[in-house]
Amino acid sequence: MAKALLGHVGGPDPRMVSEMRRLQQRIRDLEAELTRLQAQNDELAASSRDDAFTGLQDREPALT
C-alpha cells in the first residue's frame, strides 16, 4: 500500500506519459486521415452525380 501511495504522490509515471502522448498523436493522425477521406469521398460523390446527369442528357428520346 505504501508503494502505491508513494508512486501516486511521486508524480506521473514516465511510461504512462509517453503512452498517452503516443495515443494522442495517433488520434490526431486518424482524425486527419478521416478528414482527408471524407473530402475525397465528397469529390467522388460529386463526380458521380455529374457523370450520371451527363449520361441522362446524352440519351435519345423514347419512341412515342
PDB file of C-alpha atoms in Angstrom, residues 18-19 23 25 28 34 38 47-48:
ATOM      1  CA  SER A  18       4.837   8.503 -23.083  1.00  0.00           C
ATOM      2  CA  GLU A  19       1.959   6.164 -23.894  1.00  0.00           C
ATOM      3  CA  LEU A  23      -2.066   7.705 -28.246  1.00  0.00           C
ATOM      4  CA  GLN A  25      -0.689  11.606 -31.694  1.00  0.00           C
ATOM      5  CA  ARG A  28      -4.641  13.300 -34.363  1.00  0.00           C
ATOM      6  CA  LEU A  34     -10.721  10.801 -41.654  1.00  0.00           C
ATOM      7  CA  GLN A  38     -14.307  12.468 -46.252  1.00  0.00           C
ATOM      8  CA  SER A  47     -18.186  13.463 -59.797  1.00  0.00           C
ATOM      9  CA  SER A  48     -20.563  10.509 -59.836  1.00  0.00           C
TER      10      SER A  48
END
